[in-house]
Coordinates of C-alpha atoms in Angstrom, one line a residue:
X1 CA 7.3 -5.5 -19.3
X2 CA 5.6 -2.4 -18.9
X3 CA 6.1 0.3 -16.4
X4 CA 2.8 1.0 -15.3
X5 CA -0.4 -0.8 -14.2
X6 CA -2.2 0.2 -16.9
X7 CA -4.3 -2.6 -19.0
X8 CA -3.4 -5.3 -15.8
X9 CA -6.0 -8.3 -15.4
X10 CA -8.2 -8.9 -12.1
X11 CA -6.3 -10.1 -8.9
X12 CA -7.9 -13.8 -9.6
X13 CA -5.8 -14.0 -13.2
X14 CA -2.9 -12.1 -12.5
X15 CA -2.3 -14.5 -9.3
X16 CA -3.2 -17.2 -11.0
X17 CA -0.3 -16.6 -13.2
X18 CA 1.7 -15.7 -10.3
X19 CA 1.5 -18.3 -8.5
X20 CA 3.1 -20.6 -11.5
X21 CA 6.3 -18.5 -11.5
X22 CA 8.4 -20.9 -9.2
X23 CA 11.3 -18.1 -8.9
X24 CA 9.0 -15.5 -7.9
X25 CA 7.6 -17.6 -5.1
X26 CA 10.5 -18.3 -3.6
X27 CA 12.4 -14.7 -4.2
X28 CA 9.5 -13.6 -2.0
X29 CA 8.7 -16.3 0.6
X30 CA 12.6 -16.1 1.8
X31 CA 12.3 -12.2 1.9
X32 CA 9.1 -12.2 3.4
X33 CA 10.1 -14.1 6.4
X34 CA 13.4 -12.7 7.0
X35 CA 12.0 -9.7 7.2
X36 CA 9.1 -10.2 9.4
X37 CA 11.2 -12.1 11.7
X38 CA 13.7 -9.3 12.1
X39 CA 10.8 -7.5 12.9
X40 CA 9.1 -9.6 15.4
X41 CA 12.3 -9.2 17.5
X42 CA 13.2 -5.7 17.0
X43 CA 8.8 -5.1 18.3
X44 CA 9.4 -7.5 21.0
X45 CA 11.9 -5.1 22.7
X46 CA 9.8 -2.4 23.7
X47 CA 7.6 -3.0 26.8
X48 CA 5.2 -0.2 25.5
X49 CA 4.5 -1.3 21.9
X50 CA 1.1 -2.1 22.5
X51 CA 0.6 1.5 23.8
X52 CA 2.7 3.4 21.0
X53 CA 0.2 1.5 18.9
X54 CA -2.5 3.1 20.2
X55 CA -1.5 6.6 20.2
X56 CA -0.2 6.5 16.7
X57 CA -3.6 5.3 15.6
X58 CA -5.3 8.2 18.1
X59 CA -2.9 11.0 16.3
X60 CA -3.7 9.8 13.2
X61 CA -7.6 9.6 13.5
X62 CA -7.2 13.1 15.6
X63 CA -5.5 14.6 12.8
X64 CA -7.9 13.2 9.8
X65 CA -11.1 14.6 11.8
X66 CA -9.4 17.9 11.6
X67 CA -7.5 17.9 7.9
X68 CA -8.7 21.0 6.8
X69 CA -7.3 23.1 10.0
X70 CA -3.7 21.0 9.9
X71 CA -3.5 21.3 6.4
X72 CA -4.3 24.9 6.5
X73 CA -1.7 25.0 9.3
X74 CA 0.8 23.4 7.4
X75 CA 0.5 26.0 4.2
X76 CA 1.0 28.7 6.5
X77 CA 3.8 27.1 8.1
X78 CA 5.6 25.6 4.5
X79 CA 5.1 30.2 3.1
X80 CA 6.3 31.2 6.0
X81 CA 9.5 29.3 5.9
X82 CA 10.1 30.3 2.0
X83 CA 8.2 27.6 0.4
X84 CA 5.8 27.4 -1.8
X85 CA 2.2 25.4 -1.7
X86 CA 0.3 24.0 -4.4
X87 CA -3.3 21.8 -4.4
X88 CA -4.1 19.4 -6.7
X89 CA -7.1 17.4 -6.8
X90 CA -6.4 15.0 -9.1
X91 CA -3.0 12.7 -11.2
X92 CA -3.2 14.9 -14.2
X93 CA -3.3 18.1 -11.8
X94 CA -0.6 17.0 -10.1
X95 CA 1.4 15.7 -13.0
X96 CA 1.1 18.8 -14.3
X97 CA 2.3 21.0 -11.6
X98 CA 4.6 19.4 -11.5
X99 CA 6.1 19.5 -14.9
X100 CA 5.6 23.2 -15.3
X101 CA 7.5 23.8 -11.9
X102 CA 10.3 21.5 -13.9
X103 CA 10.1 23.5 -17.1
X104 CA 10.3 26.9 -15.4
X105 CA 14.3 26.3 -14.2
X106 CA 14.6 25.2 -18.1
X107 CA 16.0 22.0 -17.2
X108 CA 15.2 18.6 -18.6
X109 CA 16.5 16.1 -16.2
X110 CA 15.0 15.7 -12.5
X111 CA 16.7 12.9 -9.5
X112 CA 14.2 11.2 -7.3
X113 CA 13.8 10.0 -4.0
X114 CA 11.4 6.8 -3.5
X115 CA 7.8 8.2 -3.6
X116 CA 4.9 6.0 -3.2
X117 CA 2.6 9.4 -4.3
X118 CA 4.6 10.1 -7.3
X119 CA 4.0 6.4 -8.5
X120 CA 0.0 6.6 -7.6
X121 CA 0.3 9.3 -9.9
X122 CA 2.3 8.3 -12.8
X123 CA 4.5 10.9 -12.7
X124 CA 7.7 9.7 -14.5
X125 CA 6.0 8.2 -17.1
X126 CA 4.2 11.8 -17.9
X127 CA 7.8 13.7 -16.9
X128 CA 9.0 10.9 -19.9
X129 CA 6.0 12.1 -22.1
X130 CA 7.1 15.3 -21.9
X131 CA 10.9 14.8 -22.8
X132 CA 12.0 15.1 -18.9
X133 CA 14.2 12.8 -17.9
X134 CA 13.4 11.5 -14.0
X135 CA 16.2 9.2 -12.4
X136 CA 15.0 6.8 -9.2
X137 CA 17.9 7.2 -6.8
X138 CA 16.4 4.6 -4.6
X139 CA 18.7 0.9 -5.0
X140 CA 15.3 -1.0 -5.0
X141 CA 13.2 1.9 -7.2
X142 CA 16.6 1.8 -9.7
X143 CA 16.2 -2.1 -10.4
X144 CA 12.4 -1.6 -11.0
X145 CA 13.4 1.4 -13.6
X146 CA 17.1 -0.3 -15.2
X147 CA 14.8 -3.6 -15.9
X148 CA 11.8 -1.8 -17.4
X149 CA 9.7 -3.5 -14.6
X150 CA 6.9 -2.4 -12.1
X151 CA 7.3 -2.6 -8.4
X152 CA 6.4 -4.9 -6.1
X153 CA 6.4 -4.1 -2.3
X154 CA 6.0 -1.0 -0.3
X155 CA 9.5 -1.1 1.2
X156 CA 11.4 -3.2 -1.0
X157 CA 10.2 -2.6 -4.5
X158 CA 12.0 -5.3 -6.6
X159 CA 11.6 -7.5 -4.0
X160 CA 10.7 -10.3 -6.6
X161 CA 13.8 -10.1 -8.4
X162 CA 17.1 -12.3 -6.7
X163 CA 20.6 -11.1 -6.8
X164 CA 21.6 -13.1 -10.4
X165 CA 18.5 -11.0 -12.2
X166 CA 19.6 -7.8 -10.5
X167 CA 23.2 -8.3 -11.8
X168 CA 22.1 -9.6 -15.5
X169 CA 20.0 -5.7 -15.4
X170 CA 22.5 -3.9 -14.3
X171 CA 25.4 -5.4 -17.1
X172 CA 22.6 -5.1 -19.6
X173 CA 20.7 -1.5 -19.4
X174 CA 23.1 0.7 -17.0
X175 CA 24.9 1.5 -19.7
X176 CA 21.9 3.3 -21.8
X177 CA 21.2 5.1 -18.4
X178 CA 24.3 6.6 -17.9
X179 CA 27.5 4.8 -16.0
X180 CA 27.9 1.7 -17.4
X181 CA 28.0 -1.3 -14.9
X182 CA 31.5 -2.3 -13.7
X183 CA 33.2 -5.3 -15.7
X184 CA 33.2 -9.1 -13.9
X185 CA 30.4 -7.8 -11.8
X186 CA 29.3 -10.8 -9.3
X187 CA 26.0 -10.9 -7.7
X188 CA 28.1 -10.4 -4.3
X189 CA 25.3 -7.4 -2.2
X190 CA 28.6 -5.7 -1.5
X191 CA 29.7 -5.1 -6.0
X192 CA 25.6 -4.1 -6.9
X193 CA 25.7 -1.9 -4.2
X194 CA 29.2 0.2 -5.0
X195 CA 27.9 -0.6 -9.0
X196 CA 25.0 1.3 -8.3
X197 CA 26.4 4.1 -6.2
X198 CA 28.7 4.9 -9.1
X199 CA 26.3 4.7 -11.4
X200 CA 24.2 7.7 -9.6
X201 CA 27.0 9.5 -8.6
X202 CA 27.1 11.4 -11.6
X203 CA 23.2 12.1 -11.6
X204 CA 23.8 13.4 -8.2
X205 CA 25.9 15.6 -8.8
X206 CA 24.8 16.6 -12.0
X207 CA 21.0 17.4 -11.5
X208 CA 19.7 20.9 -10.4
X209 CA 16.2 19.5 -9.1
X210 CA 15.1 16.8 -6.7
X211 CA 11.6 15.2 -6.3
X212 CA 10.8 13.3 -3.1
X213 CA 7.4 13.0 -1.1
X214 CA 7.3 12.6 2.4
X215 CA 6.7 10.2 5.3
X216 CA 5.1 12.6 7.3
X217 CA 4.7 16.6 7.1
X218 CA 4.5 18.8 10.9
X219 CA 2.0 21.3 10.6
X220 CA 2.8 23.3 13.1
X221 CA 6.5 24.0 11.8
X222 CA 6.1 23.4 7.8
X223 CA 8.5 20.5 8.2
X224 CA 8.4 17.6 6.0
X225 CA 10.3 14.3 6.7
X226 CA 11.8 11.4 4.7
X227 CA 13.3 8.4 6.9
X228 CA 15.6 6.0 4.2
X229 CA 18.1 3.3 5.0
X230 CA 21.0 4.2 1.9
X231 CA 21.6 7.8 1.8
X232 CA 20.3 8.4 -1.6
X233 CA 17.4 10.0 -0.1
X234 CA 19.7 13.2 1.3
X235 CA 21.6 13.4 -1.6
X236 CA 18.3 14.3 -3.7
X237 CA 17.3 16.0 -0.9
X238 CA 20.6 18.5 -0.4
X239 CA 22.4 18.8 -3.6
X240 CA 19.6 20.2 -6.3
X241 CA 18.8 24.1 -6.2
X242 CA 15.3 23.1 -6.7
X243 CA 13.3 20.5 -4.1
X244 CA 9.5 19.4 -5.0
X245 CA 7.8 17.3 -2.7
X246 CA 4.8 15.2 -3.8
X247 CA 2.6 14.2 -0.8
X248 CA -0.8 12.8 -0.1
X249 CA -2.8 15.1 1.9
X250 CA -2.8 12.5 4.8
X251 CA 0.4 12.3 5.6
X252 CA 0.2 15.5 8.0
X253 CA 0.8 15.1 12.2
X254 CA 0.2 18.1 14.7
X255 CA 3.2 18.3 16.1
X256 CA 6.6 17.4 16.6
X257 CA 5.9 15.5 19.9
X258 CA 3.2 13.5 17.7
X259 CA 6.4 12.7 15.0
X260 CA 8.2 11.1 18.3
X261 CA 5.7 8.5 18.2
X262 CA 6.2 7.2 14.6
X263 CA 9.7 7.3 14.8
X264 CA 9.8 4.6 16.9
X265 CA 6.9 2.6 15.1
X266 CA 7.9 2.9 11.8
X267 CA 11.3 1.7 11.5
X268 CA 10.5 -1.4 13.6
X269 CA 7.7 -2.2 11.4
X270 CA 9.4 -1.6 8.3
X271 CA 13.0 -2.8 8.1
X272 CA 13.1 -3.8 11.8
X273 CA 15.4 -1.4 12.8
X274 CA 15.3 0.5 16.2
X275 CA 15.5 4.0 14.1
X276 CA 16.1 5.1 10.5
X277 CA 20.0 5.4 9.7
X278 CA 18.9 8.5 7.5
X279 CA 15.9 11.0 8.7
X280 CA 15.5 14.0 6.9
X281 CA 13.9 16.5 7.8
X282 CA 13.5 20.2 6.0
X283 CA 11.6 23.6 6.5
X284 CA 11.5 25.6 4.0
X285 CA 14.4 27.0 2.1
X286 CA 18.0 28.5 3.7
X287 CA 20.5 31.0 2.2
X288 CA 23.0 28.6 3.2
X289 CA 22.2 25.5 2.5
X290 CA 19.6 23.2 0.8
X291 CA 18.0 23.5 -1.9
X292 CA 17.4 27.6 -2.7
X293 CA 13.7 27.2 -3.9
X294 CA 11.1 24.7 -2.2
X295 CA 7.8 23.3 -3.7
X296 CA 5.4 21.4 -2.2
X297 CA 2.3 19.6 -3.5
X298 CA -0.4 18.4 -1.6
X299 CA -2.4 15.7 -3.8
X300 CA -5.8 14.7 -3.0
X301 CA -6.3 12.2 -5.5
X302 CA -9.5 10.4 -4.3
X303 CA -8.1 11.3 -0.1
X304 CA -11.3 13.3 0.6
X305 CA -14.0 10.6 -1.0
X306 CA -11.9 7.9 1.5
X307 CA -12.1 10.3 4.3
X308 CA -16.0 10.2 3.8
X309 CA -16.5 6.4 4.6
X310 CA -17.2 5.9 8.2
X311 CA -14.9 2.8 7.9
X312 CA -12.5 3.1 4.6
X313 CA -11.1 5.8 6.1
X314 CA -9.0 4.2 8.6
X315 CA -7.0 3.5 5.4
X316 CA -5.7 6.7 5.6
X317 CA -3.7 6.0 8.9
X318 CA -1.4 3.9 6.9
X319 CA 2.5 4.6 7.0
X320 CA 3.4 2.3 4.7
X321 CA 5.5 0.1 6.5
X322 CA 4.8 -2.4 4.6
X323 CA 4.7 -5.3 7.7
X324 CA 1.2 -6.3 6.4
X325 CA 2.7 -7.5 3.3
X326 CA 5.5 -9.3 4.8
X327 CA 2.9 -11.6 6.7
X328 CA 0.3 -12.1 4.3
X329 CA 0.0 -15.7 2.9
X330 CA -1.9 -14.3 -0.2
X331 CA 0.9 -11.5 -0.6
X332 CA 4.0 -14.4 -0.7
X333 CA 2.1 -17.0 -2.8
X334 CA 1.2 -14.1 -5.5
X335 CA 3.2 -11.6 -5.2
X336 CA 2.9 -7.8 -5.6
X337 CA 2.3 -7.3 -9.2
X338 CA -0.9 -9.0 -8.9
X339 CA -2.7 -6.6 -7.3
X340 CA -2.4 -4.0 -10.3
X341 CA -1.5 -1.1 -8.2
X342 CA 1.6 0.7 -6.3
X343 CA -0.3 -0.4 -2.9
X344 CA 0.3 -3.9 -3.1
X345 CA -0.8 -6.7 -0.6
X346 CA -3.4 -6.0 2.3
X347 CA -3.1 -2.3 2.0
X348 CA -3.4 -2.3 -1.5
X349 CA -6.4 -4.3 -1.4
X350 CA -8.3 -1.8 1.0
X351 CA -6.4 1.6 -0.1
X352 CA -6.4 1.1 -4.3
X353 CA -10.0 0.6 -4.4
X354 CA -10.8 3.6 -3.0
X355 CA -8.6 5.7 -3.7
X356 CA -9.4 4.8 -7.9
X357 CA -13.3 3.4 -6.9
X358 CA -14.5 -0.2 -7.5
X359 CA -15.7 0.4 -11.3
X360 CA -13.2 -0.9 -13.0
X361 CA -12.3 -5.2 -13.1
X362 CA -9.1 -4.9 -11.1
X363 CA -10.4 -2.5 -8.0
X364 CA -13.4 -4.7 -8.0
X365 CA -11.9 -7.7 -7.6
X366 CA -8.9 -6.4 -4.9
X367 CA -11.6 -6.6 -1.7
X368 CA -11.5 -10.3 -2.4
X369 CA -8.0 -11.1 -2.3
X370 CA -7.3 -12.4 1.1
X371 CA -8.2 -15.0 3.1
X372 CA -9.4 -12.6 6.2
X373 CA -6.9 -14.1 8.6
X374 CA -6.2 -11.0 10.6
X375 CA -2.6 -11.3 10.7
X376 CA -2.4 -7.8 8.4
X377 CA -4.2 -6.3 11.5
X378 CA -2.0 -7.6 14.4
X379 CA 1.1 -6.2 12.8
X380 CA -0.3 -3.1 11.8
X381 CA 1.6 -0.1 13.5
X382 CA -1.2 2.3 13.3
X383 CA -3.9 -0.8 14.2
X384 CA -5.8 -0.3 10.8
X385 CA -8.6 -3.4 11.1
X386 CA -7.9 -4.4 7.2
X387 CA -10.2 -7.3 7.6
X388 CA -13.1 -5.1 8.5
X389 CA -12.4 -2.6 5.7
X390 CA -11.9 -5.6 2.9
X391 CA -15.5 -7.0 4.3
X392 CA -17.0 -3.3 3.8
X393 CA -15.4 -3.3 0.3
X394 CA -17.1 -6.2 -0.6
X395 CA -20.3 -5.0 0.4
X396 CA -20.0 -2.1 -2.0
X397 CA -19.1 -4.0 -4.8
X398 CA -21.9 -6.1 -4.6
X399 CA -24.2 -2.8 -3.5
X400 CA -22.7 -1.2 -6.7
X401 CA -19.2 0.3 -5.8
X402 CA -19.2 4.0 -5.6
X403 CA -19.4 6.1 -2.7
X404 CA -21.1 9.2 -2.5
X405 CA -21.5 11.6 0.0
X406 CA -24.9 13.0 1.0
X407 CA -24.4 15.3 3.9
X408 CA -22.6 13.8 6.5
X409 CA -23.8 10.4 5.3
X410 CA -22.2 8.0 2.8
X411 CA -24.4 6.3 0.2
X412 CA -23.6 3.4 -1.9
X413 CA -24.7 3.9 -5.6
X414 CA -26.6 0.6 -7.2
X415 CA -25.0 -0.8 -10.1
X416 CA -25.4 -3.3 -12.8
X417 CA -23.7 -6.5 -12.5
X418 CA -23.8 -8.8 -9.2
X419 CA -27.1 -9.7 -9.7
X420 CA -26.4 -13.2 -8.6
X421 CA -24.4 -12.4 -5.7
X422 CA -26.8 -10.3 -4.0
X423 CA -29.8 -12.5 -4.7
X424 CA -27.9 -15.2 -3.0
X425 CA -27.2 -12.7 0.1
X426 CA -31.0 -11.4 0.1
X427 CA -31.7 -15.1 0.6
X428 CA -29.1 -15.6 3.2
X429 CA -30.8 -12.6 4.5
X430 CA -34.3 -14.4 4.7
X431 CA -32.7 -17.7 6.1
X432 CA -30.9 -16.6 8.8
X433 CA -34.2 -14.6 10.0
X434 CA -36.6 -17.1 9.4
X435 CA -34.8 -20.0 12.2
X436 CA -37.3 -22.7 11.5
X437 CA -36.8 -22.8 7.4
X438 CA -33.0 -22.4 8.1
X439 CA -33.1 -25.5 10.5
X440 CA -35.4 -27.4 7.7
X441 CA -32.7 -26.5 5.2
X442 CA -29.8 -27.8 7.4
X443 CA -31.2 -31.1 8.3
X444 CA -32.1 -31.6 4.3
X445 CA -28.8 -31.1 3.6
X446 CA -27.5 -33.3 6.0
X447 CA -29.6 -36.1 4.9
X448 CA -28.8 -35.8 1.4
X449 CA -24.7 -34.7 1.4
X450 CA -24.4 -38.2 -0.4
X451 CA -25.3 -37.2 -3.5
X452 CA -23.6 -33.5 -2.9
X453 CA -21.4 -32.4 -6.0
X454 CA -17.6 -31.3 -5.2
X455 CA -18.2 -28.5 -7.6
X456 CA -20.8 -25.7 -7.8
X457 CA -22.3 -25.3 -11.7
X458 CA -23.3 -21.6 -13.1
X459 CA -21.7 -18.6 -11.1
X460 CA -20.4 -20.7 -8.1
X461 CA -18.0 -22.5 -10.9
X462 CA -15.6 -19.4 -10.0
X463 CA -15.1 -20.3 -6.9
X464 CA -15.4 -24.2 -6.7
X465 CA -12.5 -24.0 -9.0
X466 CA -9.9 -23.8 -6.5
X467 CA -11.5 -25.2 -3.7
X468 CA -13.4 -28.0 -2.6
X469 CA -17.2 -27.7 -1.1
X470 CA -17.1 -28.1 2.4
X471 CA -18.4 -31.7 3.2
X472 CA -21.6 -31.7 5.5
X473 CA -21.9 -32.9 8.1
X474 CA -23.8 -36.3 9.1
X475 CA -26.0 -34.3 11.9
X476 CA -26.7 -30.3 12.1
X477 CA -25.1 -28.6 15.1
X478 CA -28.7 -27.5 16.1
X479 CA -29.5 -31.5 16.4
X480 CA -26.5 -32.2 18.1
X481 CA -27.1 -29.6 20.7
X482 CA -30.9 -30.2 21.5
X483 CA -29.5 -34.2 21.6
X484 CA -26.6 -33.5 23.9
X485 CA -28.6 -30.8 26.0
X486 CA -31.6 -32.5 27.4
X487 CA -33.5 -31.8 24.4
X488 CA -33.5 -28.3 24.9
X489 CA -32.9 -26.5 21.4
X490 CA -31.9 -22.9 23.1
X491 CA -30.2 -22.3 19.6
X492 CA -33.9 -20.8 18.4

C-alpha cells in the first residue's frame, strides 16, 4: 500500500470498500469507544468544562482575527531567542526549505516527532526523493511507516491495525530499517513497546537533526510546544544539534495564560488524560542545552484562503484532538483511510476541502460524508460547529467550489458539473416560496405513494442505492393540522 493519498477514490468508493473489511471495523469500533469513554469521564470531572470551552474557542477566534500581528509577534520573539523564521506559502515551498536547511549540516538522515503539518505536506516522501532518510519516532507514526501504510487517526495513527498485524510488521520490515525485531516476539503491548524502543534507540542517538511541529506556538515568548504521551517526542526534541519545526500558521496563542487553557482541554479530549505525561516546550536555542541551531517554518498552505470564509474558518480552531473521530458513526464504520487525506473523520471532511479546494473528486465528495448528527460538535474542545461548516461545503460544491476573495467579501466561483443538483435546489427554492403549489404537491403525493418506487432512476440512483425512499405518508402534516385544529391551516 502506498504511503501517500495520492491517486485515492471519492469518500463514497473508498468507504464502500471499507466498510467490507470485517477486521478494520472492529480494530476501530473497540478503539473508538474505549477511547471516548475514557474521555467522557476524564470531561465529566471538571465543573468548568463548559466554560474552558468557551474561552478556548474565544482565544482562538481572537487570535485568528489578528494573525498577522501574533504571527509578526511570534517572528520577533522565535530571532530574538536565536532562532531562525522562514514563510512558506505553499507544500513544495515548504518541502523545500526544508530540505536545504537538511542539506546545509551535510547530513542525510533526519528523526521525527509526530507532525500532522509535515504529513499535509508530504514531506518524507520528498526528504526520500531526495536521498534523506526521515525516521517517525512516534510508536503509532512507526507502524504506519515499518508497514508501508498510510495513517488513519489524528491521535492514534495505525489505529486500524490490531496487536497480531503490528507484531507480523515489526518481525518482517524492522530489520531493513535498522534494529531488527527481538526473536519470539508476542503481541503482548508490554514486548512491541520495549521492541520498538530498541529499535529507535540507535536513531536517537545517532541523528544530528530533529523535525517536529507544534501543538501550539506563544507569541509573546517565541515558545513552541509539543504535548506526547511516550517520550519519543523529547528525545527528537533534545538530542539533535539541529531542531526544525514545521507548523501551520494557526497554531499561534497570545500568551502563556491563553496556553493554560488548552492544557487542560486538550489532553482530556485527546487521550483522556488530566494532563500530558510529556510537554515540551522550547525558546530558541541555549549554549547549554538543546539543540544549538533552531528553525522554524510557518506554512500557510491554503490557511489564509480558509481564514477568508466567514464560516470555514472556524476550522482553523482545531487542536486536533481527535474526539470528533472517536464519536463519529461514519468515522468507525469506514475508517480513516477513506477520507483520502491526513485529516480524517469530521475534521477532515470540513478542514481537507479547504485547505486543497473542492476541485478535485475526493475534496468534493468529503462535505458529504456524515450523517450531520452533531455529535462531532458536542465533543469539540474548541466548539467548532462541523455540521454548519460541512452544510456550507456543500453549498459550494454545488455553487462551483472555489472561494475567492473580493475585498472583504467571499465569492463562490460557478463551475461545471452539478447541473442536476442545483436545478433540483432552484426548484426546492420555488416550492418552498410558493406555499399553495408546495401544499398541491404534498397532497399529490400522498394520494398516489402506492405506486411510489423504492428507488430513484437517473442521478437520484446514487443515493437510493443505499437507502430506501422515505414512505409518505397517508395524510400531509398541513391536512392533519387544519383537521386537528379547528380547520384553521395557520401553517400558510
Amino acid at each position: 500500500m502506498s504511503g501517500t493519498f495520492v491517486g485515492m477514490p471519492a469518500f463514497p468508493k473508498a468507504a464502500h470498500d471499507a466498510v467490507r473489511d470485517t477486521t478494520l471495523r472492529a480494530n476501530l469500533k473497540h478503539a473508538t469507544h474505549t477511547i471516548r469513554d475514557k474521555r467522557a469521564r476524564a470531561v465529566s470531572e471538571l465543573d468548568d468544562w463548559a466554560r474552558l470551552r468557551q474561552a478556548g474557542k474565544e482565544i482562538k477566534d481572537h487570535t485568528l482575527h489578528h494573525l498577522e500581528h501574533y504571527l509578526l509577534k511570534l517572528e520577533e520573539s522565535v530571532t530574538a531567542a536565536g532562532g531562525t523564521v522562514h514563510w512558506a506559502r505553499d507544500a513544495d515551498e515548504a518541502n523545500r526549505i526544508v530540505t536545504g536547511l537538511v542539506r546545509e549540516t551535510g547530513e542525510s538522515e533526519v528523526v521525527k516527532v509526530k507532525s500532522m503539518a509535515t504529513q499535509e505536506i508530504g514531506l518524507n516522501e520528498h526528504l526520500e526523493a531526495e536521498g534523506i532518510n526521515a525516521y517517525e519516532t512516534d510508536l503509532a507514526e512507526l507502524i504506519v511507516q515499518l508497514g508501508h501504510d498510510r495513517p488513519s487517526h489524528i491521535l492514534v495513527p495505525a489505529i486500524h491495525r490490531n496487536r497480531g498485524e503490528i507484531r507480523d510488521i515489526f518481525e518482517k520490515e524492522m530489520g531493513s530499517w535498522g534494529r531488527p525485531a527481538p526473536e519470539n516476539l508476542t503481541d503482548t503491548p508490554a514486548e512491541l513497546a520495549e521492541a520498538a524502543r530498541l529499535h529507535l534507540r540507535e536513531k536517537f542517538l545517532r541523528a544530528k537533526i530533529g523535525i517536529s511541529g507544534a501543538n501550539f506556538m506563544v507569541a509573546e515568548t517565541g515558545t513552541l510546544v509539543v504535548v506526547e504521551s511516550e517520550g519519543n517526542g523529547r528525545m527528537c526534541l533534545t538530542l539533535p544539534e539541529t531542531l526544525i519545526s514545521v507548523v501551520g500558521i494557526e497554531k499561534i496563542v497570545p500568551t502563556w495564560q491563553d496556553l493554560e487553557v488548552f492544557l487542560q482541554t486538550l489532553p482530556r479530549s485527546s487521550t483522556a488524560e488530566r494532563m500530558n505525561p510529556y510537554t515540551s516546550t522550547w525558546t530558541g536555542t541555549t549554549d547549554s542545552d538543546g539543540p544549538h541551531t533552531f528553525h522554524l517554518v510557518l506554512i500557510d498552505n491554503g490557511r489564509t484562503d480558509t481564514l477568508a470564509d466567514e464560516v470555514g474558518r472556524q476550522a482553523l480552531r482545531c487542536i486536533r484532538c481527535s474526539a470528533c473521530l472517536n464519536v463519529c458513526p461514519v468515522y468507525e464504520r469506514a475508517g480513516g483511510h477513506a477520507y483520502g487525506s491526513v485529516y480524517p473523520g469530521p475534521i477532515g471532511a470540513i478542514l481537507s476541502p479547504q485547505l486543497r479546494g473542492t476541485q478535485s473528486e475526493i475534496d468534493a465528495s468529503l462535505p458529504y460524508a456524515s450523517s450531520l448528527c452533531g455529535a462531532c460538535y458536542e465533543v469539540c474542545p474548541v466548539a467548532i460547529d462541523i455540521p454548519e461548516v460541512l452544510v456550507h461545503l456543500r453549498e459550494r460544491v454545488v455553487a462551483g467550489g472555489p472561494a475567492t476573495r473580493n475585498g472583504n467579501k467571499v465569492m463562490l466561483r460557478p463551475a461545471k458539473g452539478h447541473a442536476a443538483e442545483r436545478a433540483a435546489m432552484r426548484a426546492a427554492t420555488w416550492a418552498f416560496t410558493h406555499p399553495a403549489a408546495l401544499a398541491t404537491g404534498q397532497r399529490l403525493a400522498s394520494r398516489t405513494r402506492r405506486f411510489h418506487p423504492r428507488t430513484v432512476p437517473g442521478p437520484g440512483k446514487a443515493w437510493t442505492a443505499t437507502r430506501d425512499l422515505p414512505k409518505v405518508p397517508a395524510e400531509p402534516f398541513r391536512d392533519w393540522w387544519k383537521r386537528t385544529n379547528g380547520g384553521k391551516d395557520t401553517a400558510k
